[in-house]
Amino acid sequence: MELTKRPRRLRGSENLRKMVRETRMDKSSLMYPMFVMEGENKEEEIPSMTGQYRYSLDRLPYKLEQLSKAGVGSVMFFGIPDHKDEVGSGAYDSEGIVQRALRIAKEKFPELYYVTDVCMCEYTSHGHCGVLCGHDVDNDKTLDLLAKTALSHVDNDATLNYLTKIAVSHGEAGADMVAPSDMMDGRVAAIRECLDKAGHYTTPIMSYAVKYASAFYGPFREAADSAPSFGDRKSYQMDPHNSREGLKEALTDVEEGADIIMVKPALAYQDMIWQVKEATNVPVAAYSVSGEYAMVKAAAANGWIDEERIVGEMATGAFRSGAQIYLTYYAELLARLMDEGRIG
Ligand code: PBG
């Protein structure tokens, strides 16, 4: 048969397939999100995220050692404080959980790169990512009423003050990079200005710019005990139906000085990874979030899928779409798959 094109020709052997591979990945692109908590000798498994733990600070070095040995280059810290209040004061306390974690981590494993999530939701008693308008809401207002008004309840501009305090305190504690995840308007500019004033002008900002109001965050909220106690996050996180709005967020944050733009979640939003890459000139990060991890784990536990191949494909998809950084709870597994030449 006369065929002018035989695409299969280039798929004939493993050597050839690797030679013509379009997407190449390496371990330095992997970032591992981890949860640090108060207490001693604690390694609590997160029920909805089998294989993922919350670590007390004395256990943290063991995990960092494993990551370092596996060749995972960077870590993102999330703090789980013992005490929460209306304005999330624990988040910017110099003795807060993330601040202490940073000091330990930087001292023991300086070869790793430490990024911190800058947000209030893990630290606020109401679980929202900002301060509420009139947070002295009198007690007569029922939760139900609050729920109804929740959409307008997080005060954007008041929240910025707190976010900048958090970012600066992370910088002081040694964060290599800060990553605001709250979705308030103007926060990148506000954080940049305060970091610079405090002398941290070399600390990059990775903005969770294209962050959707997603059910994929469910397991994380259990892990970090950060589910909103009323209402939802739809007045600040984005509507999954929108892509142009995502570009507006990304471009605005780049203008405000974001060094890296993140798209989150990854799996259902690969079009956004691609579009942000095309529309901006900064590196793009993709966050494969807790729900993505939980779904794969659950299906694998039932023997319904091949976990390693699925995880490899999900990562490949994110990189093929244009991500340069991939945040994933599967970082160690991916590092091994890359070492073994099974992906990459
Ligand atoms: C904080 C934050 C969340 C995640 C990262 N930073 C939760 C949320 O926005 O509700 C989710 C990460 C994950 O699901 O793995 N705002």
mmCIF file of C-alpha atoms and ligand atoms in Angstrom:
data_model
loop_
_atom_site.group_PDB
_atom_site.id
_atom_site.type_symbol
_atom_site.label_atom_id
_atom_site.label_comp_id
_atom_site.label_asym_id
_atom_site.label_seq_id
_atom_site.Cartn_x
_atom_site.Cartn_y
_atom_site.Cartn_z
ATOM 1 C CA MET A 1 0.000 0.000 0.000
ATOM 2 C CA GLU A 2 1.304 3.425 -0.896
ATOM 3 C CA LEU A 3 1.110 5.747 2.047
ATOM 4 C CA THR A 4 2.887 9.071 2.064
ATOM 5 C CA LYS A 5 2.840 9.245 5.827
ATOM 6 C CA ARG A 6 3.347 6.434 8.260
ATOM 7 C CA PRO A 7 3.357 7.992 11.736
ATOM 8 C CA ARG A 8 3.949 4.566 13.246
ATOM 9 C CA ARG A 9 7.464 4.566 11.793
ATOM 10 C CA LEU A 10 8.621 6.785 14.633
ATOM 11 C CA ARG A 11 7.043 4.555 17.241
ATOM 12 C CA GLY A 12 8.887 1.417 16.268
ATOM 13 C CA SER A 13 11.252 1.038 19.203
ATOM 14 C CA GLU A 14 11.795 2.357 22.675
ATOM 15 C CA ASN A 15 15.017 4.125 21.654
ATOM 16 C CA LEU A 16 13.305 5.899 18.804
ATOM 17 C CA ARG A 17 10.260 6.812 20.858
ATOM 18 C CA LYS A 18 12.491 8.405 23.470
ATOM 19 C CA MET A 19 14.526 10.197 20.810
ATOM 20 C CA VAL A 20 11.496 11.939 19.332
ATOM 21 C CA ARG A 21 9.791 12.622 22.623
ATOM 22 C CA GLU A 22 8.353 16.139 22.743
ATOM 23 C CA THR A 23 7.858 16.568 26.464
ATOM 24 C CA ARG A 24 10.810 16.071 28.743
ATOM 25 C CA MET A 25 10.567 16.276 32.469
ATOM 26 C CA ASP A 26 13.006 16.203 35.270
ATOM 27 C CA LYS A 27 12.896 16.038 39.008
ATOM 28 C CA SER A 28 13.867 19.646 39.515
ATOM 29 C CA SER A 29 10.360 20.600 38.360
ATOM 30 C CA LEU A 30 8.643 18.770 41.196
ATOM 31 C CA MET A 31 7.329 20.545 44.258
ATOM 32 C CA TYR A 32 5.936 18.615 47.202
ATOM 33 C CA PRO A 33 3.142 20.161 49.309
ATOM 34 C CA MET A 34 3.335 19.171 52.965
ATOM 35 C CA PHE A 35 1.475 19.834 56.181
ATOM 36 C CA VAL A 36 3.190 20.796 59.415
ATOM 37 C CA MET A 37 1.477 20.746 62.785
ATOM 38 C CA GLU A 38 2.061 21.372 66.481
ATOM 39 C CA GLY A 39 2.892 18.579 68.899
ATOM 40 C CA GLU A 40 5.618 16.006 69.262
ATOM 41 C CA ASN A 41 6.401 12.804 67.489
ATOM 42 C CA LYS A 42 3.319 13.085 65.325
ATOM 43 C CA GLU A 43 2.897 11.701 61.872
ATOM 44 C CA GLU A 44 -0.850 11.659 61.351
ATOM 45 C CA GLU A 45 -2.140 10.094 58.211
ATOM 46 C CA ILE A 46 -4.764 12.196 56.450
ATOM 47 C CA PRO A 47 -7.785 9.912 56.112
ATOM 48 C CA SER A 48 -8.831 11.078 52.650
ATOM 49 C CA MET A 49 -5.248 11.149 51.388
ATOM 50 C CA THR A 50 -3.771 7.715 52.052
ATOM 51 C CA GLY A 51 0.003 7.930 52.276
ATOM 52 C CA GLN A 52 0.034 11.659 53.115
ATOM 53 C CA TYR A 53 0.688 12.872 56.652
ATOM 54 C CA ARG A 54 0.682 15.866 58.914
ATOM 55 C CA TYR A 55 4.098 16.167 60.547
ATOM 56 C CA SER A 56 5.016 17.643 63.898
ATOM 57 C CA LEU A 57 8.189 19.692 63.708
ATOM 58 C CA ASP A 58 10.429 17.024 65.264
ATOM 59 C CA ARG A 59 9.331 14.579 62.523
ATOM 60 C CA LEU A 60 9.766 17.078 59.706
ATOM 61 C CA PRO A 61 13.499 16.419 59.141
ATOM 62 C CA TYR A 62 12.883 12.714 58.449
ATOM 63 C CA LYS A 63 10.481 13.541 55.672
ATOM 64 C CA LEU A 64 12.750 16.236 54.253
ATOM 65 C CA GLU A 65 15.599 13.760 54.190
ATOM 66 C CA GLN A 66 13.497 11.323 52.147
ATOM 67 C CA LEU A 67 12.536 14.053 49.703
ATOM 68 C CA SER A 68 16.081 15.219 49.359
ATOM 69 C CA LYS A 69 17.307 11.670 48.732
ATOM 70 C CA ALA A 70 14.557 11.121 46.172
ATOM 71 C CA GLY A 71 15.727 14.243 44.340
ATOM 72 C CA VAL A 72 12.556 16.290 44.831
ATOM 73 C CA GLY A 73 13.901 19.829 44.721
ATOM 74 C CA SER A 74 11.311 21.869 46.549
ATOM 75 C CA VAL A 75 8.681 21.805 49.219
ATOM 76 C CA MET A 76 5.577 23.902 49.837
ATOM 77 C CA PHE A 77 4.600 24.292 53.483
ATOM 78 C CA PHE A 78 1.066 24.460 54.823
ATOM 79 C CA GLY A 79 0.643 25.140 58.523
ATOM 80 C CA ILE A 80 -1.946 23.650 60.817
ATOM 81 C CA PRO A 81 -1.997 25.768 63.966
ATOM 82 C CA ASP A 82 -3.455 24.717 67.303
ATOM 83 C CA HIS A 83 -5.314 27.966 67.761
ATOM 84 C CA LYS A 84 -7.442 29.803 65.279
ATOM 85 C CA ASP A 85 -9.108 33.191 65.551
ATOM 86 C CA GLU A 86 -11.197 35.594 63.494
ATOM 87 C CA VAL A 87 -8.213 37.251 61.840
ATOM 88 C CA GLY A 88 -5.850 34.295 61.638
ATOM 89 C CA SER A 89 -3.144 35.787 63.873
ATOM 90 C CA GLY A 90 -1.224 32.503 63.981
ATOM 91 C CA ALA A 91 -0.397 32.962 60.324
ATOM 92 C CA TYR A 92 1.927 35.936 60.865
ATOM 93 C CA ASP A 93 3.321 35.048 64.289
ATOM 94 C CA SER A 94 7.123 34.771 64.154
ATOM 95 C CA GLU A 95 6.734 31.684 66.336
ATOM 96 C CA GLY A 96 3.931 30.317 64.143
ATOM 97 C CA ILE A 97 4.029 26.777 62.884
ATOM 98 C CA VAL A 98 5.250 27.558 59.357
ATOM 99 C CA GLN A 99 7.847 30.050 60.605
ATOM 100 C CA ARG A 100 9.345 27.449 62.961
ATOM 101 C CA ALA A 101 9.158 24.759 60.273
ATOM 102 C CA LEU A 102 11.105 27.041 57.923
ATOM 103 C CA ARG A 103 13.850 27.667 60.445
ATOM 104 C CA ILE A 104 14.294 23.949 61.139
ATOM 105 C CA ALA A 105 14.124 22.987 57.477
ATOM 106 C CA LYS A 106 16.569 25.647 56.321
ATOM 107 C CA GLU A 107 19.052 24.657 58.973
ATOM 108 C CA LYS A 108 18.854 20.897 58.457
ATOM 109 C CA PHE A 109 18.317 20.668 54.699
ATOM 110 C CA PRO A 110 19.495 23.899 53.122
ATOM 111 C CA GLU A 111 19.791 22.177 49.755
ATOM 112 C CA LEU A 112 16.016 22.058 49.390
ATOM 113 C CA TYR A 113 13.982 25.050 48.212
ATOM 114 C CA TYR A 114 11.192 26.207 50.520
ATOM 115 C CA VAL A 115 7.986 27.812 49.381
ATOM 116 C CA THR A 116 5.175 28.864 51.697
ATOM 117 C CA ASP A 117 1.472 29.060 51.065
ATOM 118 C CA VAL A 118 0.295 32.524 52.051
ATOM 119 C CA CYS A 119 -3.353 32.371 53.059
ATOM 120 C CA MET A 120 -5.554 32.832 56.077
ATOM 121 C CA CYS A 121 -7.973 29.923 55.795
ATOM 122 C CA GLU A 122 -5.975 27.459 57.886
ATOM 123 C CA TYR A 123 -5.706 30.068 60.649
ATOM 124 C CA THR A 124 -9.140 31.655 60.770
ATOM 125 C CA SER A 125 -11.865 30.332 63.030
ATOM 126 C CA HIS A 126 -14.398 30.714 60.197
ATOM 127 C CA GLY A 127 -12.171 29.031 57.597
ATOM 128 C CA HIS A 128 -12.372 31.782 54.991
ATOM 129 C CA CYS A 129 -9.281 32.992 53.156
ATOM 130 C CA GLY A 130 -9.665 36.558 54.387
ATOM 131 C CA VAL A 131 -11.136 38.698 57.119
ATOM 132 C CA LEU A 132 -14.873 39.086 57.182
ATOM 133 C CA CYS A 133 -16.503 42.461 56.671
ATOM 134 C CA GLY A 134 -17.354 43.662 60.124
ATOM 135 C CA HIS A 135 -15.824 40.647 61.774
ATOM 136 C CA ASP A 136 -17.345 41.672 65.067
ATOM 137 C CA VAL A 137 -20.602 40.416 63.596
ATOM 138 C CA ASP A 138 -22.885 40.326 66.543
ATOM 139 C CA ASN A 139 -23.860 36.970 67.859
ATOM 140 C CA ASP A 140 -27.505 37.430 67.030
ATOM 141 C CA LYS A 141 -26.731 36.939 63.416
ATOM 142 C CA THR A 142 -27.279 33.306 62.762
ATOM 143 C CA LEU A 143 -24.972 31.146 60.746
ATOM 144 C CA ASP A 144 -27.746 30.837 58.273
ATOM 145 C CA LEU A 145 -27.801 34.561 57.752
ATOM 146 C CA LEU A 146 -24.047 34.582 57.427
ATOM 147 C CA ALA A 147 -24.267 31.819 54.885
ATOM 148 C CA LYS A 148 -26.658 33.871 52.810
ATOM 149 C CA THR A 149 -24.429 36.892 52.852
ATOM 150 C CA ALA A 150 -21.173 34.975 52.603
ATOM 151 C CA LEU A 151 -20.683 35.865 49.001
ATOM 152 C CA SER A 152 -19.862 39.432 49.868
ATOM 153 C CA HIS A 153 -18.456 38.714 53.256
ATOM 154 C CA VAL A 154 -14.711 38.529 52.783
ATOM 155 C CA ASP A 155 -13.354 42.044 52.860
ATOM 156 C CA ASN A 156 -10.785 42.308 50.086
ATOM 157 C CA ASP A 157 -8.827 45.373 51.124
ATOM 158 C CA ALA A 158 -8.784 44.595 54.836
ATOM 159 C CA THR A 159 -7.448 41.136 54.010
ATOM 160 C CA LEU A 160 -4.474 42.575 52.126
ATOM 161 C CA ASN A 161 -2.975 43.923 55.356
ATOM 162 C CA TYR A 162 -2.988 40.487 56.878
ATOM 163 C CA LEU A 163 -1.634 38.787 53.786
ATOM 164 C CA THR A 164 1.312 41.143 53.606
ATOM 165 C CA LYS A 165 2.087 40.477 57.265
ATOM 166 C CA ILE A 166 2.034 36.731 56.601
ATOM 167 C CA ALA A 167 4.288 37.015 53.556
ATOM 168 C CA VAL A 168 6.809 39.226 55.356
ATOM 169 C CA SER A 169 6.912 36.940 58.397
ATOM 170 C CA HIS A 170 7.552 33.962 56.103
ATOM 171 C CA GLY A 171 10.310 35.940 54.437
ATOM 172 C CA GLU A 172 11.866 36.762 57.817
ATOM 173 C CA ALA A 173 11.716 33.086 58.793
ATOM 174 C CA GLY A 174 13.649 32.140 55.660
ATOM 175 C CA ALA A 175 11.091 31.275 52.965
ATOM 176 C CA ASP A 176 12.787 31.066 49.572
ATOM 177 C CA MET A 177 9.540 31.931 47.808
ATOM 178 C CA VAL A 178 6.028 32.894 48.869
ATOM 179 C CA ALA A 179 2.829 31.723 47.227
ATOM 180 C CA PRO A 180 -0.366 33.655 47.944
ATOM 181 C CA SER A 181 -3.403 31.406 47.438
ATOM 182 C CA ASP A 182 -6.240 33.593 48.733
ATOM 183 C CA MET A 183 -7.446 35.137 45.430
ATOM 184 C CA MET A 184 -7.909 38.645 46.837
ATOM 185 C CA ASP A 185 -7.518 41.446 44.282
ATOM 186 C CA GLY A 186 -4.280 43.385 44.432
ATOM 187 C CA ARG A 187 -2.491 41.019 46.754
ATOM 188 C CA VAL A 188 0.550 40.431 44.578
ATOM 189 C CA ALA A 189 1.300 44.167 44.407
ATOM 190 C CA ALA A 190 0.677 44.584 48.131
ATOM 191 C CA ILE A 191 2.889 41.636 49.060
ATOM 192 C CA ARG A 192 5.645 42.702 46.642
ATOM 193 C CA GLU A 193 5.713 46.176 48.118
ATOM 194 C CA CYS A 194 5.897 44.938 51.715
ATOM 195 C CA LEU A 195 8.490 42.259 50.975
ATOM 196 C CA ASP A 196 10.649 44.851 49.248
ATOM 197 C CA LYS A 197 10.295 47.308 52.109
ATOM 198 C CA ALA A 198 11.358 44.597 54.529
ATOM 199 C CA GLY A 199 14.436 43.921 52.395
ATOM 200 C CA HIS A 200 13.187 40.719 50.784
ATOM 201 C CA TYR A 201 13.347 41.997 47.246
ATOM 202 C CA THR A 202 14.994 38.770 46.053
ATOM 203 C CA THR A 203 12.143 36.572 47.296
ATOM 204 C CA PRO A 204 9.985 35.567 44.318
ATOM 205 C CA ILE A 205 6.191 35.458 44.410
ATOM 206 C CA MET A 206 4.446 32.479 42.870
ATOM 207 C CA SER A 207 0.852 33.573 42.531
ATOM 208 C CA TYR A 208 -2.014 31.148 42.664
ATOM 209 C CA ALA A 209 -3.489 33.397 40.011
ATOM 210 C CA VAL A 210 -5.722 30.998 38.136
ATOM 211 C CA LYS A 211 -7.390 29.252 41.009
ATOM 212 C CA TYR A 212 -10.847 27.829 40.558
ATOM 213 C CA ALA A 213 -13.564 27.319 43.163
ATOM 214 C CA SER A 214 -13.172 23.567 43.001
ATOM 215 C CA ALA A 215 -14.507 20.462 44.671
ATOM 216 C CA PHE A 216 -11.069 18.980 44.056
ATOM 217 C CA TYR A 217 -9.848 20.746 47.227
ATOM 218 C CA GLY A 218 -12.091 18.636 49.469
ATOM 219 C CA PRO A 219 -9.429 16.346 50.975
ATOM 220 C CA PHE A 220 -7.056 19.279 51.549
ATOM 221 C CA ARG A 221 -9.654 21.042 53.633
ATOM 222 C CA GLU A 222 -9.901 17.969 55.793
ATOM 223 C CA ALA A 223 -6.096 17.779 56.000
ATOM 224 C CA ALA A 224 -5.708 21.430 56.936
ATOM 225 C CA ASP A 225 -8.980 21.736 58.814
ATOM 226 C CA SER A 226 -9.746 24.753 56.663
ATOM 227 C CA ALA A 227 -13.243 24.226 55.274
ATOM 228 C CA PRO A 228 -15.281 27.425 55.540
ATOM 229 C CA SER A 229 -17.702 27.175 58.450
ATOM 230 C CA PHE A 230 -20.382 28.903 56.376
ATOM 231 C CA GLY A 231 -20.839 29.812 52.742
ATOM 232 C CA ASP A 232 -18.255 28.935 50.115
ATOM 233 C CA ARG A 233 -15.294 30.466 48.324
ATOM 234 C CA LYS A 234 -17.076 31.405 45.109
ATOM 235 C CA SER A 235 -16.820 35.142 45.670
ATOM 236 C CA TYR A 236 -13.050 34.967 45.523
ATOM 237 C CA GLN A 237 -12.065 31.765 43.708
ATOM 238 C CA MET A 238 -12.958 31.509 40.031
ATOM 239 C CA ASP A 239 -15.926 30.005 38.249
ATOM 240 C CA PRO A 240 -14.807 26.799 36.485
ATOM 241 C CA HIS A 241 -16.704 27.849 33.363
ATOM 242 C CA ASN A 242 -14.349 30.742 32.644
ATOM 243 C CA SER A 243 -11.062 30.825 30.814
ATOM 244 C CA ARG A 244 -10.778 34.451 29.700
ATOM 245 C CA GLU A 245 -11.244 35.461 33.306
ATOM 246 C CA GLY A 246 -8.320 33.212 34.183
ATOM 247 C CA LEU A 247 -6.169 35.070 31.691
ATOM 248 C CA LYS A 248 -7.267 38.361 33.208
ATOM 249 C CA GLU A 249 -6.142 37.101 36.625
ATOM 250 C CA ALA A 250 -2.843 35.847 35.252
ATOM 251 C CA LEU A 251 -2.045 39.042 33.322
ATOM 252 C CA THR A 252 -3.037 41.243 36.256
ATOM 253 C CA ASP A 253 -0.751 39.334 38.593
ATOM 254 C CA VAL A 254 2.147 39.493 36.151
ATOM 255 C CA GLU A 255 1.641 43.251 35.952
ATOM 256 C CA GLU A 256 1.624 43.420 39.744
ATOM 257 C CA GLY A 257 4.964 41.647 39.836
ATOM 258 C CA ALA A 258 4.222 37.928 40.113
ATOM 259 C CA ASP A 259 7.305 35.922 39.145
ATOM 260 C CA ILE A 260 5.473 32.655 38.530
ATOM 261 C CA ILE A 261 1.805 32.015 37.760
ATOM 262 C CA MET A 262 0.049 28.936 39.024
ATOM 263 C CA VAL A 263 -2.959 27.158 37.578
ATOM 264 C CA LYS A 264 -4.967 25.077 40.023
ATOM 265 C CA PRO A 265 -6.301 22.377 39.939
ATOM 266 C CA ALA A 266 -4.269 20.775 37.142
ATOM 267 C CA LEU A 267 -6.233 17.838 35.772
ATOM 268 C CA ALA A 268 -9.469 19.529 34.736
ATOM 269 C CA TYR A 269 -7.775 22.821 33.802
ATOM 270 C CA GLN A 270 -5.023 21.905 31.364
ATOM 271 C CA ASP A 271 -6.370 24.360 28.804
ATOM 272 C CA MET A 272 -5.519 27.100 31.280
ATOM 273 C CA ILE A 273 -1.941 25.890 31.703
ATOM 274 C CA TRP A 274 -1.543 26.172 27.952
ATOM 275 C CA GLN A 275 -3.260 29.527 27.652
ATOM 276 C CA VAL A 276 -1.336 31.117 30.497
ATOM 277 C CA LYS A 277 1.889 29.885 28.980
ATOM 278 C CA GLU A 278 0.968 31.463 25.650
ATOM 279 C CA ALA A 279 -0.270 34.731 27.130
ATOM 280 C CA THR A 280 2.537 35.491 29.580
ATOM 281 C CA ASN A 281 6.302 35.350 29.695
ATOM 282 C CA VAL A 282 6.668 33.928 33.192
ATOM 283 C CA PRO A 283 7.043 30.292 34.265
ATOM 284 C CA VAL A 284 3.786 28.433 34.773
ATOM 285 C CA ALA A 285 3.153 26.097 37.685
ATOM 286 C CA ALA A 286 0.372 23.513 37.828
ATOM 287 C CA TYR A 287 -0.950 22.160 41.112
ATOM 288 C CA SER A 288 -2.323 18.650 41.043
ATOM 289 C CA VAL A 289 -4.494 19.036 44.099
ATOM 290 C CA SER A 290 -5.682 16.830 46.921
ATOM 291 C CA GLY A 291 -8.820 15.579 45.144
ATOM 292 C CA GLU A 292 -6.770 14.429 42.172
ATOM 293 C CA TYR A 293 -4.502 12.506 44.507
ATOM 294 C CA ALA A 294 -7.419 11.045 46.471
ATOM 295 C CA MET A 295 -9.225 9.829 43.354
ATOM 296 C CA VAL A 296 -6.181 8.035 42.034
ATOM 297 C CA LYS A 297 -5.422 6.491 45.426
ATOM 298 C CA ALA A 298 -8.977 5.263 45.861
ATOM 299 C CA ALA A 299 -9.181 3.715 42.416
ATOM 300 C CA ALA A 300 -5.749 2.145 42.823
ATOM 301 C CA ALA A 301 -6.692 0.699 46.209
ATOM 302 C CA ASN A 302 -9.550 -1.064 44.474
ATOM 303 C CA GLY A 303 -7.232 -2.428 41.835
ATOM 304 C CA TRP A 304 -9.120 -0.562 39.111
ATOM 305 C CA ILE A 305 -6.228 1.387 37.635
ATOM 306 C CA ASP A 306 -2.474 1.201 37.306
ATOM 307 C CA GLU A 307 -1.497 3.907 39.806
ATOM 308 C CA GLU A 308 2.038 4.505 38.554
ATOM 309 C CA ARG A 309 1.047 4.855 34.932
ATOM 310 C CA ILE A 310 -1.888 7.119 35.764
ATOM 311 C CA VAL A 311 0.296 9.378 37.905
ATOM 312 C CA GLY A 312 2.876 9.476 35.125
ATOM 313 C CA GLU A 313 0.265 10.418 32.547
ATOM 314 C CA MET A 314 -1.226 13.139 34.712
ATOM 315 C CA ALA A 315 2.199 14.703 35.183
ATOM 316 C CA THR A 316 3.064 14.337 31.507
ATOM 317 C CA GLY A 317 -0.210 16.041 30.597
ATOM 318 C CA ALA A 318 0.568 19.023 32.803
ATOM 319 C CA PHE A 319 4.077 19.383 31.374
ATOM 320 C CA ARG A 320 2.880 18.851 27.813
ATOM 321 C CA SER A 321 0.346 21.634 28.389
ATOM 322 C CA GLY A 322 3.196 23.956 29.298
ATOM 323 C CA ALA A 323 3.839 23.682 33.034
ATOM 324 C CA GLN A 324 7.412 24.140 34.180
ATOM 325 C CA ILE A 325 6.669 23.409 37.801
ATOM 326 C CA TYR A 326 4.390 20.623 38.993
ATOM 327 C CA LEU A 327 3.099 20.569 42.539
ATOM 328 C CA THR A 328 1.975 17.128 43.560
ATOM 329 C CA TYR A 329 1.538 14.845 46.543
ATOM 330 C CA TYR A 330 2.996 12.197 44.232
ATOM 331 C CA ALA A 331 6.349 13.991 43.934
ATOM 332 C CA GLU A 332 8.380 11.125 45.373
ATOM 333 C CA LEU A 333 6.723 8.509 43.180
ATOM 334 C CA LEU A 334 7.251 10.683 40.110
ATOM 335 C CA ALA A 335 10.899 11.177 41.020
ATOM 336 C CA ARG A 336 11.311 7.411 41.119
ATOM 337 C CA LEU A 337 9.487 6.917 37.808
ATOM 338 C CA MET A 338 11.831 9.469 36.266
ATOM 339 C CA ASP A 339 14.876 7.731 37.774
ATOM 340 C CA GLU A 340 13.713 4.469 36.297
ATOM 341 C CA GLY A 341 13.249 6.089 32.904
ATOM 342 C CA ARG A 342 9.569 5.220 32.836
ATOM 343 C CA ILE A 343 8.595 8.819 32.269
ATOM 344 C CA GLY A 344 10.600 11.916 31.555
HETATM 345 C C1 PBG B 1 -5.532 27.690 50.703
HETATM 346 C C2 PBG B 1 -5.261 26.547 49.803
HETATM 347 C C3 PBG B 1 -6.109 25.501 49.414
HETATM 348 C C4 PBG B 1 -5.340 24.649 48.657
HETATM 349 C C5 PBG B 1 -4.076 25.188 48.566
HETATM 350 N N1 PBG B 1 -4.057 26.380 49.262
HETATM 351 C C6 PBG B 1 -7.505 25.213 49.785
HETATM 352 C C7 PBG B 1 -8.597 26.049 49.299
HETATM 353 O O1 PBG B 1 -8.414 27.011 48.564
HETATM 354 O O2 PBG B 1 -9.705 25.757 49.730
HETATM 355 C C8 PBG B 1 -5.816 23.337 48.069
HETATM 356 C C9 PBG B 1 -4.745 22.339 47.805
HETATM 357 C C10 PBG B 1 -5.234 20.954 47.556
HETATM 358 O O3 PBG B 1 -6.445 20.674 47.455
HETATM 359 O O4 PBG B 1 -4.365 20.081 47.447
HETATM 360 N N2 PBG B 1 -6.402 28.638 50.272
#
